[in-house]
Amino acid sequence: MRKIQRNWRLPVGQTATDLDRRILKLQNEGHLVPCRELIKTPEQIEGIRRAGRLNTAVLDHVAERICVGMPTTEIDRMVYDYTTSHGGRPAPLGYEGFPKSVCTSINEVVCHGIPSDDEVLEEGDIVNVDCTTILDGYYADASRMFVIGKTTAEKEKLVRVARECLELGAAEARPWGYLGRIGRAIQRHAHKNHCSVVRDLCGHGVGLAFHEDPEVDHYDTHEEGMLLVPGMVFTIEPMINAGTWKVFVDEEDGWTVVTEDERPSAQWEHTFAVTEDGLEILSR
Ligand code: MF3
Ligand code: CO
Ligand code: CO
């Protein structure tokens, strides 16, 4: 774990703006505030918006083609070809040694599934396709669930509840609100539906790098968490399980995250920007 600096400081030799005064006051009152570096400029947001548009288009491209009988390496090839032919680069490729351009996570796989020729989509599978695109140095990150043919009522419901968890979490995020409300709303909805929330993985700041501060927990930490300030960009990406929230990482490949009870898991992810008056979806 890297030690993160979460203090607002005045840049040396500059006078405080209204924004500085407002944040410094909240910080002095004991609230956790973002550091200045987490506030993107309008130019940076525009760059992330463009990366987000391409990332959404990549997922649309996959959505139109994904089907039963498709090996997950075919999804990987589609993501690589579409992204690069539109001037982008898939962020997962080579990221901390990740070998492919996209994560494909089927059924009991929670996230970070590695596309493989041996893995062919079957009738009834639920699969998460998680794409992150780099365009002109800016990053955007989103994932969707796809139901292959007809699935069980349990998996169908899980996919729906996970989607609702993302929407309800996002509805709690607002400028000058607190990050902790997101996870609280997600957990409440998951539990109401007899599902659990993965705790070992979180959403994250994004935009100038793949993973930035803050960490966005999807469960109730019973803390207000960080103040949300216009210009912050982060993902919400709840992983919702049918059974236990506990997960483990496949020892063979060091990536694939699987539910401990091998019951199914579902996840949806958007990239958001905090604006003056709400939230903007930068990639879905
Ligand atoms: N896209 C994932 C996320 O939502 C991260 C994948 S890391 C990779 O944060 F290396 F597996 F691609
Ligand atoms: Co992602
Ligand atoms: Co993410």
mmCIF file of N, CA, C and O and ligand atoms in Angstrom, residues 91-93 95-96 98 100 102-103 112 130-132 141-142 202 204 210-211 235 237 255 267 269, ligand 1:
data_model
loop_
_atom_site.group_PDB
_atom_site.id
_atom_site.type_symbol
_atom_site.label_atom_id
_atom_site.label_comp_id
_atom_site.label_asym_id
_atom_site.label_seq_id
_atom_site.Cartn_x
_atom_site.Cartn_y
_atom_site.Cartn_z
ATOM 1 N N ALA A 91 -5.439 -0.143 -22.099
ATOM 2 C CA ALA A 91 -4.572 0.026 -20.918
ATOM 3 C C ALA A 91 -4.162 -1.289 -20.254
ATOM 4 O O ALA A 91 -3.054 -1.365 -19.707
ATOM 5 N N PRO A 92 -5.018 -2.331 -20.258
ATOM 6 C CA PRO A 92 -4.610 -3.559 -19.563
ATOM 7 C C PRO A 92 -3.364 -4.206 -20.154
ATOM 8 O O PRO A 92 -2.574 -4.806 -19.421
ATOM 9 N N LEU A 93 -3.165 -4.076 -21.478
ATOM 10 C CA LEU A 93 -2.073 -4.787 -22.159
ATOM 11 C C LEU A 93 -0.712 -4.391 -21.583
ATOM 12 O O LEU A 93 -0.253 -3.260 -21.753
ATOM 13 N N TYR A 95 -0.073 -4.055 -18.454
ATOM 14 C CA TYR A 95 -0.203 -3.364 -17.161
ATOM 15 C C TYR A 95 0.172 -4.308 -16.019
ATOM 16 O O TYR A 95 -0.496 -5.324 -15.815
ATOM 17 N N GLU A 96 1.233 -4.003 -15.329
ATOM 18 C CA GLU A 96 1.756 -4.875 -14.268
ATOM 19 C C GLU A 96 1.838 -6.330 -14.727
ATOM 20 O O GLU A 96 1.551 -7.252 -13.965
ATOM 21 N N PHE A 98 -0.060 -7.801 -17.025
ATOM 22 C CA PHE A 98 -1.293 -8.405 -17.562
ATOM 23 C C PHE A 98 -1.089 -8.679 -19.052
ATOM 24 O O PHE A 98 -0.637 -7.803 -19.793
ATOM 25 N N LYS A 100 -3.191 -9.451 -21.683
ATOM 26 C CA LYS A 100 -4.184 -9.221 -22.733
ATOM 27 C C LYS A 100 -4.709 -7.785 -22.695
ATOM 28 O O LYS A 100 -4.363 -7.012 -21.813
ATOM 29 N N VAL A 102 -7.996 -6.829 -22.464
ATOM 30 C CA VAL A 102 -9.297 -6.676 -21.810
ATOM 31 C C VAL A 102 -9.419 -7.765 -20.751
ATOM 32 O O VAL A 102 -8.766 -8.803 -20.838
ATOM 33 N N CYS A 103 -10.265 -7.508 -19.739
ATOM 34 C CA CYS A 103 -10.570 -8.552 -18.764
ATOM 35 C C CYS A 103 -11.924 -9.162 -19.113
ATOM 36 O O CYS A 103 -12.889 -8.427 -19.358
ATOM 37 N N HIS A 112 -10.799 -9.433 -13.490
ATOM 38 C CA HIS A 112 -9.428 -9.700 -13.931
ATOM 39 C C HIS A 112 -9.250 -11.051 -14.604
ATOM 40 O O HIS A 112 -8.138 -11.599 -14.620
ATOM 41 N N ASP A 130 -14.391 -5.858 -19.276
ATOM 42 C CA ASP A 130 -13.886 -4.635 -18.640
ATOM 43 C C ASP A 130 -12.814 -4.013 -19.533
ATOM 44 O O ASP A 130 -11.746 -4.592 -19.729
ATOM 45 N N CYS A 131 -13.127 -2.843 -20.078
ATOM 46 C CA CYS A 131 -12.229 -2.168 -21.014
ATOM 47 C C CYS A 131 -11.704 -0.871 -20.409
ATOM 48 O O CYS A 131 -12.463 -0.100 -19.818
ATOM 49 N N THR A 132 -10.439 -0.630 -20.608
ATOM 50 C CA THR A 132 -9.842 0.659 -20.250
ATOM 51 C C THR A 132 -9.055 1.138 -21.452
ATOM 52 O O THR A 132 -8.242 0.393 -21.991
ATOM 53 N N ASP A 141 -12.310 4.045 -18.046
ATOM 54 C CA ASP A 141 -12.451 2.656 -17.593
ATOM 55 C C ASP A 141 -13.939 2.346 -17.424
ATOM 56 O O ASP A 141 -14.648 3.076 -16.716
ATOM 57 N N ALA A 142 -14.426 1.278 -18.065
ATOM 58 C CA ALA A 142 -15.834 0.890 -17.894
ATOM 59 C C ALA A 142 -15.987 -0.598 -18.152
ATOM 60 O O ALA A 142 -15.187 -1.195 -18.882
ATOM 61 N N CYS A 202 -11.835 -2.267 -5.189
ATOM 62 C CA CYS A 202 -12.604 -1.032 -5.083
ATOM 63 C C CYS A 202 -12.570 -0.254 -6.394
ATOM 64 O O CYS A 202 -11.799 -0.568 -7.302
ATOM 65 N N HIS A 204 -11.854 3.581 -8.164
ATOM 66 C CA HIS A 204 -10.593 4.318 -8.058
ATOM 67 C C HIS A 204 -10.631 5.592 -8.879
ATOM 68 O O HIS A 204 -11.346 5.671 -9.888
ATOM 69 N N PHE A 210 -4.041 4.831 -14.790
ATOM 70 C CA PHE A 210 -5.058 3.762 -14.717
ATOM 71 C C PHE A 210 -5.730 3.783 -13.351
ATOM 72 O O PHE A 210 -6.954 3.780 -13.244
ATOM 73 N N HIS A 211 -4.916 3.793 -12.295
ATOM 74 C CA HIS A 211 -5.479 3.763 -10.939
ATOM 75 C C HIS A 211 -4.890 4.903 -10.118
ATOM 76 O O HIS A 211 -3.698 4.934 -9.864
ATOM 77 N N THR A 235 -13.967 5.943 -10.823
ATOM 78 C CA THR A 235 -14.903 4.885 -11.220
ATOM 79 C C THR A 235 -15.739 4.471 -10.020
ATOM 80 O O THR A 235 -15.324 4.614 -8.866
ATOM 81 N N GLU A 237 -17.557 0.709 -9.424
ATOM 82 C CA GLU A 237 -17.546 -0.580 -10.120
ATOM 83 C C GLU A 237 -17.857 -1.736 -9.168
ATOM 84 O O GLU A 237 -17.038 -2.636 -8.976
ATOM 85 N N TRP A 255 -3.853 -13.449 -11.371
ATOM 86 C CA TRP A 255 -4.791 -12.374 -11.714
ATOM 87 C C TRP A 255 -6.248 -12.708 -11.398
ATOM 88 O O TRP A 255 -6.935 -11.915 -10.745
ATOM 89 N N GLN A 267 -20.655 -7.472 -12.181
ATOM 90 C CA GLN A 267 -20.051 -6.143 -11.989
ATOM 91 C C GLN A 267 -20.373 -5.235 -13.176
ATOM 92 O O GLN A 267 -20.365 -5.671 -14.329
ATOM 93 N N GLU A 269 -19.287 -1.089 -14.390
ATOM 94 C CA GLU A 269 -18.371 0.006 -14.056
ATOM 95 C C GLU A 269 -18.560 1.179 -15.015
ATOM 96 O O GLU A 269 -18.630 0.979 -16.229
HETATM 97 N N1 MF3 B 1 -10.189 -2.431 -15.392
HETATM 98 C C1 MF3 B 1 -9.901 -2.915 -14.071
HETATM 99 C C2 MF3 B 1 -10.482 -1.879 -13.139
HETATM 100 O O1 MF3 B 1 -11.643 -1.613 -13.250
HETATM 101 C C3 MF3 B 1 -8.463 -3.129 -13.822
HETATM 102 C C4 MF3 B 1 -7.889 -4.214 -14.638
HETATM 103 S S1 MF3 B 1 -6.211 -4.341 -14.336
HETATM 104 C C5 MF3 B 1 -5.749 -5.442 -15.501
HETATM 105 O O2 MF3 B 1 -9.833 -1.251 -12.343
HETATM 106 F F1 MF3 B 1 -4.491 -5.443 -15.501
HETATM 107 F F2 MF3 B 1 -6.270 -6.618 -15.172
HETATM 108 F F3 MF3 B 1 -6.232 -5.094 -16.656
#
